[in-house]
Amino acid sequence: MTSTIDTPATTAAPTTRTPNRAAHTIVDSDIHPHALARDIAPRLSAEHRERWEMFGSRVPGPPEIYPRVRNSGFRLDSWPEGGFPGSDLQMTRDQLLDEYGIDHGILIPLQGHTWGAEQPHYAAGLTRAVNDWIAEEWLDPEPRLRSSINIATESPDLAAAEIRRLADDPRFVQVLLSTGGESGYGTRRYWPIYAAAAEAGLPICAHTGGLEQHRGAGWPSFYLEEHVWNGNTMASLVTSMLCEGVFTEFPDLQVICVEGGIAWAGPLMWALDDAWSQLRRDVPHLRKPPSEYIREHFWFTTQPIEEPDDPADLATALELIGMDERIMFASDYPHWDFDSPRQAPKLFPAALRRQIMGSNACALYGLPERPGAEGER
């Protein structure tokens, strides 16, 4: 993080909420806060602060990864004066929570979970700092928000300790993974994370990004390649966790696929079931068709949902997937491809809009629906 984005941002009291609210509950399941260097440093130990000030993070954040679009991939109007998109709570209120009458928002900080991977305890200190910043500067003043637990993914024992530290805080509703780990996320090295999450009754939030985002394909030349490849990396995560037996070991674990599309899930289930019928001896821990595990353990968020020219084609794809109760709305604020909570419902079949826009997320996260909220706007 450079000094040009390290000046204080303004965080004021909540403004009056907009009266222009949808008739249904709205839960935004993908909001990205961004901690500035001044937010991280005071929350580190003296040893880790010295390393932070000297080396920072050796893993670049999403805005710095090549190839990236102009404006670092954020909305032009989301830059607070002297700050960075997602660093100003009041701007998030103004542009998202109040503007669209959001009932509940789920924070997913794309920082910390890959920082400091070269030094495990440093990595754990950084993720703890991000979690403490979110709790103190976002969750304490804004009751509409919940958050993900940031963890040092490549140090699963320390990650599990951080999950257990925050497990009793009901404002932390999931555990964050990025899709690009050093190994496939089904491998046993990551199981301590799943054990701690299952123990706490928390789902895993698998968000596009991480250390290795293009395994097996090479690094892309253009942002278009990177952007549309997200579904492939998400499918790899699903397949790895399934085939390695994660859900046999942790039968109650739930996993949310965030920012990786949805339509690919149907063909993946067809392919897995067909191959499993002939290769069952290879994976004796899979005691039923893979599609059943996927329908029992996975969830999806909508941004960036596939948008065919004919909306009926998307309705057909969702019908074939058969997971209507496991799809949740996401805006991806403050990124450039932000989906408006007013426009997005038009993409979904009318019968599913109330579920997708809020009811499904309320069921997963144990959030209250707005009294009397039902139907469409």
Short mmCIF file of C-alpha atoms in Angstrom, two decimals, residues 8-332:
data_model
loop_
_atom_site.label_atom_id
_atom_site.label_comp_id
_atom_site.label_asym_id
_atom_site.label_seq_id
_atom_site.Cartn_x
_atom_site.Cartn_y
_atom_site.Cartn_z
CA PRO A 8 -7.57 9.16 6.90
CA ALA A 9 -10.99 8.48 5.44
CA THR A 10 -14.15 9.83 6.96
CA THR A 11 -16.49 7.50 8.86
CA ALA A 12 -19.61 9.22 10.09
CA ALA A 13 -22.79 8.04 11.78
CA PRO A 14 -25.35 6.17 9.69
CA THR A 15 -27.43 8.35 7.42
CA THR A 16 -31.20 8.12 7.10
CA ARG A 17 -32.03 4.99 5.14
CA THR A 18 -33.70 5.37 1.81
CA PRO A 19 -37.48 4.92 1.77
CA ASN A 20 -37.16 3.38 -1.70
CA ARG A 21 -36.81 -0.17 -0.43
CA ALA A 22 -37.63 -3.43 -2.10
CA ALA A 23 -40.65 -5.33 -0.84
CA HIS A 24 -38.38 -8.30 -0.12
CA THR A 25 -35.42 -8.64 2.23
CA ILE A 26 -32.09 -7.86 0.53
CA VAL A 27 -28.87 -9.54 1.62
CA ASP A 28 -25.70 -8.59 -0.25
CA SER A 29 -23.36 -11.55 0.14
CA ASP A 30 -20.22 -9.99 -1.36
CA ILE A 31 -19.05 -6.55 -0.15
CA HIS A 32 -15.34 -5.76 -0.16
CA PRO A 33 -13.85 -3.59 2.60
CA HIS A 34 -10.23 -2.49 2.25
CA ALA A 35 -7.87 -1.82 5.15
CA LEU A 36 -5.26 0.90 4.67
CA ALA A 37 -1.72 0.60 6.01
CA ARG A 38 -2.65 2.93 8.86
CA ASP A 39 -5.39 0.45 9.84
CA ILE A 40 -3.06 -2.56 9.87
CA ALA A 41 0.13 -1.30 11.53
CA PRO A 42 -1.30 -0.33 14.96
CA ARG A 43 -2.91 -3.74 15.29
CA LEU A 44 0.33 -5.70 14.83
CA SER A 45 2.84 -6.79 17.45
CA ALA A 46 6.09 -4.80 17.53
CA GLU A 47 7.91 -7.62 15.73
CA HIS A 48 5.33 -7.93 12.98
CA ARG A 49 4.93 -4.16 12.65
CA GLU A 50 8.65 -3.87 11.93
CA ARG A 51 8.38 -6.50 9.23
CA TRP A 52 5.25 -4.83 7.82
CA GLU A 53 6.95 -1.45 7.63
CA MET A 54 10.07 -2.91 6.03
CA PHE A 55 8.61 -5.51 3.64
CA GLY A 56 4.83 -5.09 3.60
CA SER A 57 3.23 -8.05 1.84
CA ARG A 58 5.12 -9.99 -0.80
CA VAL A 59 1.86 -11.16 -2.34
CA PRO A 60 0.15 -8.43 -4.39
CA GLY A 61 -3.49 -7.67 -3.75
CA PRO A 62 -6.10 -7.98 -6.51
CA PRO A 63 -5.69 -4.36 -7.73
CA GLU A 64 -1.99 -4.95 -8.35
CA ILE A 65 -2.14 -8.33 -10.11
CA TYR A 66 -1.49 -8.37 -13.86
CA PRO A 67 -3.56 -8.22 -15.98
CA ARG A 68 -5.82 -5.65 -14.37
CA VAL A 69 -8.26 -3.19 -15.92
CA ARG A 70 -7.92 0.56 -15.65
CA ASN A 71 -8.84 2.19 -12.33
CA SER A 72 -7.65 -0.98 -10.54
CA GLY A 73 -10.94 -2.70 -11.26
CA PHE A 74 -13.11 -0.42 -9.11
CA ARG A 75 -16.06 1.87 -9.73
CA LEU A 76 -14.91 5.35 -10.69
CA ASP A 77 -17.14 6.89 -8.02
CA SER A 78 -15.98 4.57 -5.21
CA TRP A 79 -12.70 6.32 -4.39
CA PRO A 80 -12.96 8.34 -1.16
CA GLU A 81 -10.79 11.43 -0.96
CA GLY A 82 -7.32 10.32 0.09
CA GLY A 83 -8.44 6.72 0.48
CA PHE A 84 -9.10 3.53 -1.46
CA PRO A 85 -12.34 1.86 -2.59
CA GLY A 86 -13.82 -0.01 0.35
CA SER A 87 -11.82 1.88 2.98
CA ASP A 88 -14.59 4.31 3.95
CA LEU A 89 -17.58 2.91 5.81
CA GLN A 90 -19.70 6.00 5.26
CA MET A 91 -19.21 5.83 1.49
CA THR A 92 -20.27 2.18 1.61
CA ARG A 93 -23.38 3.22 3.48
CA ASP A 94 -24.15 6.00 1.04
CA GLN A 95 -23.50 4.08 -2.18
CA LEU A 96 -24.81 0.66 -1.15
CA LEU A 97 -26.51 0.07 2.18
CA ASP A 98 -28.67 3.20 2.21
CA GLU A 99 -28.97 3.71 -1.54
CA TYR A 100 -30.54 0.29 -2.05
CA GLY A 101 -32.08 -0.42 1.34
CA ILE A 102 -29.79 -3.37 2.09
CA ASP A 103 -31.00 -5.29 5.13
CA HIS A 104 -27.81 -7.29 5.69
CA GLY A 105 -24.39 -7.16 4.06
CA ILE A 106 -21.60 -9.76 4.20
CA LEU A 107 -18.05 -8.37 4.16
CA ILE A 108 -15.33 -10.25 2.30
CA PRO A 109 -11.95 -8.51 2.74
CA LEU A 110 -9.62 -9.48 -0.11
CA GLN A 111 -6.60 -8.79 2.08
CA GLY A 112 -4.72 -10.77 4.63
CA HIS A 113 -5.51 -14.35 3.62
CA THR A 114 -2.49 -14.50 1.30
CA TRP A 115 -0.36 -11.83 2.95
CA GLY A 116 2.84 -12.93 4.65
CA ALA A 117 2.61 -16.50 3.38
CA GLU A 118 6.41 -16.71 3.56
CA GLN A 119 6.30 -16.43 7.39
CA PRO A 120 3.42 -18.24 9.12
CA HIS A 121 3.19 -16.26 12.36
CA TYR A 122 3.50 -12.99 10.48
CA ALA A 123 0.68 -14.11 8.19
CA ALA A 124 -1.45 -14.98 11.21
CA GLY A 125 -0.73 -11.56 12.73
CA LEU A 126 -1.82 -9.81 9.55
CA THR A 127 -5.08 -11.72 9.28
CA ARG A 128 -5.81 -11.06 12.95
CA ALA A 129 -5.20 -7.35 12.35
CA VAL A 130 -7.67 -7.33 9.43
CA ASN A 131 -10.29 -9.14 11.51
CA ASP A 132 -9.86 -6.76 14.44
CA TRP A 133 -10.08 -3.73 12.14
CA ILE A 134 -13.31 -5.00 10.63
CA ALA A 135 -14.82 -5.72 14.04
CA GLU A 136 -13.90 -2.33 15.47
CA GLU A 137 -14.35 -0.03 12.48
CA TRP A 138 -17.16 -1.73 10.54
CA LEU A 139 -19.17 -4.18 12.63
CA ASP A 140 -19.29 -2.15 15.84
CA PRO A 141 -20.75 1.00 14.22
CA GLU A 142 -22.88 -0.70 11.53
CA PRO A 143 -25.32 -3.41 12.70
CA ARG A 144 -26.41 -4.27 9.16
CA LEU A 145 -23.02 -5.84 8.45
CA ARG A 146 -21.54 -9.27 9.07
CA SER A 147 -18.08 -10.46 8.06
CA SER A 148 -15.85 -13.31 7.01
CA ILE A 149 -13.02 -14.56 9.22
CA ASN A 150 -9.76 -13.81 7.46
CA ILE A 151 -7.23 -16.63 7.96
CA ALA A 152 -3.64 -17.45 7.10
CA THR A 153 -4.71 -20.13 4.64
CA GLU A 154 -1.29 -21.66 4.01
CA SER A 155 -0.74 -22.18 7.76
CA PRO A 156 -3.83 -24.24 8.60
CA ASP A 157 -3.01 -24.74 12.29
CA LEU A 158 -2.77 -20.99 12.84
CA ALA A 159 -5.83 -20.45 10.65
CA ALA A 160 -7.81 -22.86 12.83
CA ALA A 161 -6.71 -20.94 15.93
CA GLU A 162 -8.02 -17.68 14.44
CA ILE A 163 -11.35 -19.31 13.59
CA ARG A 164 -11.69 -20.50 17.17
CA ARG A 165 -10.75 -17.05 18.51
CA LEU A 166 -13.70 -15.47 16.69
CA ALA A 167 -16.13 -18.38 16.73
CA ASP A 168 -18.19 -16.91 19.57
CA ASP A 169 -18.69 -13.56 17.81
CA PRO A 170 -21.95 -14.01 15.86
CA ARG A 171 -21.04 -11.13 13.56
CA PHE A 172 -18.44 -13.35 11.86
CA VAL A 173 -20.59 -15.70 9.79
CA GLN A 174 -18.13 -17.57 7.54
CA VAL A 175 -14.47 -18.49 7.00
CA LEU A 176 -12.69 -17.03 3.97
CA LEU A 177 -10.67 -19.03 1.44
CA SER A 178 -9.42 -17.79 -1.91
CA THR A 179 -9.68 -20.21 -4.81
CA GLY A 180 -5.94 -20.14 -5.55
CA GLY A 181 -4.19 -22.07 -2.79
CA GLU A 182 -0.71 -23.57 -2.98
CA SER A 183 -2.42 -26.98 -3.26
CA GLY A 184 -5.88 -28.16 -4.15
CA TYR A 185 -8.18 -27.31 -1.26
CA GLY A 186 -9.30 -30.91 -0.88
CA THR A 187 -5.83 -32.04 0.28
CA ARG A 188 -5.44 -32.97 3.92
CA ARG A 189 -3.08 -30.10 4.72
CA TYR A 190 -6.13 -27.79 4.74
CA TRP A 191 -8.37 -30.04 6.82
CA PRO A 192 -7.61 -28.31 10.16
CA ILE A 193 -9.39 -25.26 8.67
CA TYR A 194 -12.46 -27.32 7.85
CA ALA A 195 -12.41 -28.99 11.25
CA ALA A 196 -12.41 -25.62 13.02
CA ALA A 197 -15.12 -24.23 10.73
CA ALA A 198 -17.32 -27.30 11.23
CA GLU A 199 -16.75 -27.15 14.98
CA ALA A 200 -17.91 -23.52 14.97
CA GLY A 201 -20.83 -24.24 12.66
CA LEU A 202 -19.49 -21.79 10.07
CA PRO A 203 -19.55 -22.20 6.27
CA ILE A 204 -16.46 -21.78 4.11
CA CYS A 205 -16.55 -18.81 1.72
CA ALA A 206 -14.46 -19.64 -1.37
CA HIS A 207 -13.77 -16.38 -3.22
CA THR A 208 -12.00 -16.01 -6.54
CA GLY A 209 -8.35 -14.97 -6.15
CA GLY A 210 -5.34 -16.08 -4.14
CA LEU A 211 -1.79 -17.21 -4.76
CA GLU A 212 -2.33 -19.34 -7.87
CA GLN A 213 -5.22 -18.19 -10.01
CA HIS A 214 -4.42 -19.88 -13.31
CA ARG A 215 -3.18 -23.36 -12.46
CA GLY A 216 -2.69 -25.51 -15.54
CA ALA A 217 -3.39 -22.74 -18.03
CA GLY A 218 -0.54 -20.28 -17.64
CA TRP A 219 -0.90 -16.61 -16.79
CA PRO A 220 -3.26 -14.76 -19.17
CA SER A 221 -2.30 -11.83 -21.36
CA PHE A 222 -5.61 -9.99 -21.09
CA TYR A 223 -8.04 -9.17 -18.32
CA LEU A 224 -10.87 -10.68 -20.38
CA GLU A 225 -9.14 -14.06 -20.07
CA GLU A 226 -8.72 -13.70 -16.32
CA HIS A 227 -12.25 -12.49 -15.72
CA VAL A 228 -14.03 -15.32 -17.53
CA TRP A 229 -11.66 -17.97 -16.16
CA ASN A 230 -13.02 -17.56 -12.63
CA GLY A 231 -15.61 -20.26 -13.14
CA ASN A 232 -12.91 -22.74 -14.11
CA THR A 233 -10.89 -22.15 -10.96
CA MET A 234 -14.04 -22.42 -8.85
CA ALA A 235 -14.94 -25.71 -10.53
CA SER A 236 -11.44 -26.97 -9.71
CA LEU A 237 -11.97 -26.13 -6.04
CA VAL A 238 -15.33 -27.92 -6.00
CA THR A 239 -13.84 -31.00 -7.66
CA SER A 240 -10.82 -31.09 -5.35
CA MET A 241 -12.84 -30.85 -2.14
CA LEU A 242 -15.33 -33.42 -3.39
CA CYS A 243 -12.90 -36.03 -4.70
CA GLU A 244 -10.50 -35.77 -1.76
CA GLY A 245 -13.29 -36.71 0.64
CA VAL A 246 -13.72 -33.46 2.53
CA PHE A 247 -17.48 -33.95 2.89
CA THR A 248 -17.13 -37.54 4.05
CA GLU A 249 -14.87 -36.30 6.84
CA PHE A 250 -16.95 -33.18 7.57
CA PRO A 251 -20.54 -34.09 6.69
CA ASP A 252 -22.02 -30.82 7.96
CA LEU A 253 -19.56 -28.47 6.22
CA GLN A 254 -21.06 -25.94 3.80
CA VAL A 255 -19.07 -24.10 1.08
CA ILE A 256 -20.10 -20.91 -0.73
CA CYS A 257 -18.70 -20.30 -4.22
CA VAL A 258 -18.33 -16.52 -4.49
CA GLU A 259 -17.66 -14.62 -7.72
CA GLY A 260 -17.22 -17.64 -9.95
CA GLY A 261 -20.47 -17.88 -11.89
CA ILE A 262 -23.08 -20.62 -11.64
CA ALA A 263 -24.04 -22.12 -15.01
CA TRP A 264 -20.98 -24.40 -15.12
CA ALA A 265 -22.26 -26.39 -12.13
CA GLY A 266 -24.79 -28.41 -14.12
CA PRO A 267 -22.36 -29.82 -16.73
CA LEU A 268 -19.79 -30.46 -13.97
CA MET A 269 -22.31 -32.57 -12.05
CA TRP A 270 -23.21 -34.51 -15.20
CA ALA A 271 -19.55 -35.25 -15.96
CA LEU A 272 -18.72 -36.22 -12.37
CA ASP A 273 -21.69 -38.53 -12.02
CA ASP A 274 -20.99 -40.25 -15.32
CA ALA A 275 -17.30 -40.82 -14.56
CA TRP A 276 -18.00 -41.84 -10.94
CA SER A 277 -20.33 -44.58 -12.14
CA GLN A 278 -17.32 -46.21 -13.81
CA LEU A 279 -14.54 -45.17 -11.40
CA ARG A 280 -16.15 -45.71 -8.01
CA ARG A 281 -13.30 -47.94 -6.83
CA ASP A 282 -10.93 -45.01 -7.29
CA VAL A 283 -12.83 -42.94 -4.73
CA PRO A 284 -14.45 -45.40 -2.30
CA HIS A 285 -15.10 -42.55 0.15
CA LEU A 286 -17.67 -41.13 -2.30
CA ARG A 287 -20.60 -43.29 -1.29
CA LYS A 288 -23.17 -41.58 -3.51
CA PRO A 289 -23.17 -39.71 -6.82
CA PRO A 290 -21.00 -36.54 -6.73
CA SER A 291 -23.97 -34.37 -7.71
CA GLU A 292 -25.64 -35.26 -4.42
CA TYR A 293 -22.65 -33.97 -2.45
CA ILE A 294 -22.63 -30.77 -4.48
CA ARG A 295 -26.33 -30.16 -3.91
CA GLU A 296 -25.93 -30.85 -0.18
CA HIS A 297 -22.77 -28.85 0.51
CA PHE A 298 -22.34 -25.99 -1.97
CA TRP A 299 -23.90 -22.55 -2.39
CA PHE A 300 -23.44 -19.90 -5.09
CA THR A 301 -23.49 -16.12 -5.26
CA THR A 302 -24.82 -14.30 -8.29
CA GLN A 303 -22.10 -11.86 -9.29
CA PRO A 304 -20.91 -12.33 -12.01
CA ILE A 305 -23.80 -14.54 -13.03
CA GLU A 306 -23.87 -15.65 -16.66
CA GLU A 307 -26.17 -13.42 -18.74
CA PRO A 308 -27.26 -15.10 -22.01
CA ASP A 309 -29.03 -13.07 -24.68
CA ASP A 310 -32.23 -14.92 -23.89
CA PRO A 311 -32.96 -14.85 -20.10
CA ALA A 312 -34.91 -18.08 -20.54
CA ASP A 313 -31.60 -19.85 -21.14
CA LEU A 314 -30.39 -18.84 -17.67
CA ALA A 315 -33.67 -20.04 -16.18
CA THR A 316 -33.12 -23.39 -17.91
CA ALA A 317 -29.56 -23.63 -16.58
CA LEU A 318 -30.71 -22.93 -13.01
CA GLU A 319 -33.48 -25.50 -13.36
CA LEU A 320 -30.99 -28.14 -14.51
CA ILE A 321 -28.65 -27.35 -11.60
CA GLY A 322 -31.54 -27.76 -9.16
CA MET A 323 -30.13 -25.62 -6.34
CA ASP A 324 -32.57 -22.70 -6.24
CA GLU A 325 -32.49 -22.54 -2.44
CA ARG A 326 -28.67 -22.20 -2.49
CA ILE A 327 -28.19 -19.14 -4.70
CA MET A 328 -27.59 -15.76 -3.04
CA PHE A 329 -27.48 -12.24 -4.41
CA ALA A 330 -24.12 -10.44 -4.51
CA SER A 331 -23.29 -6.93 -5.71
CA ASP A 332 -19.47 -7.20 -5.58
#
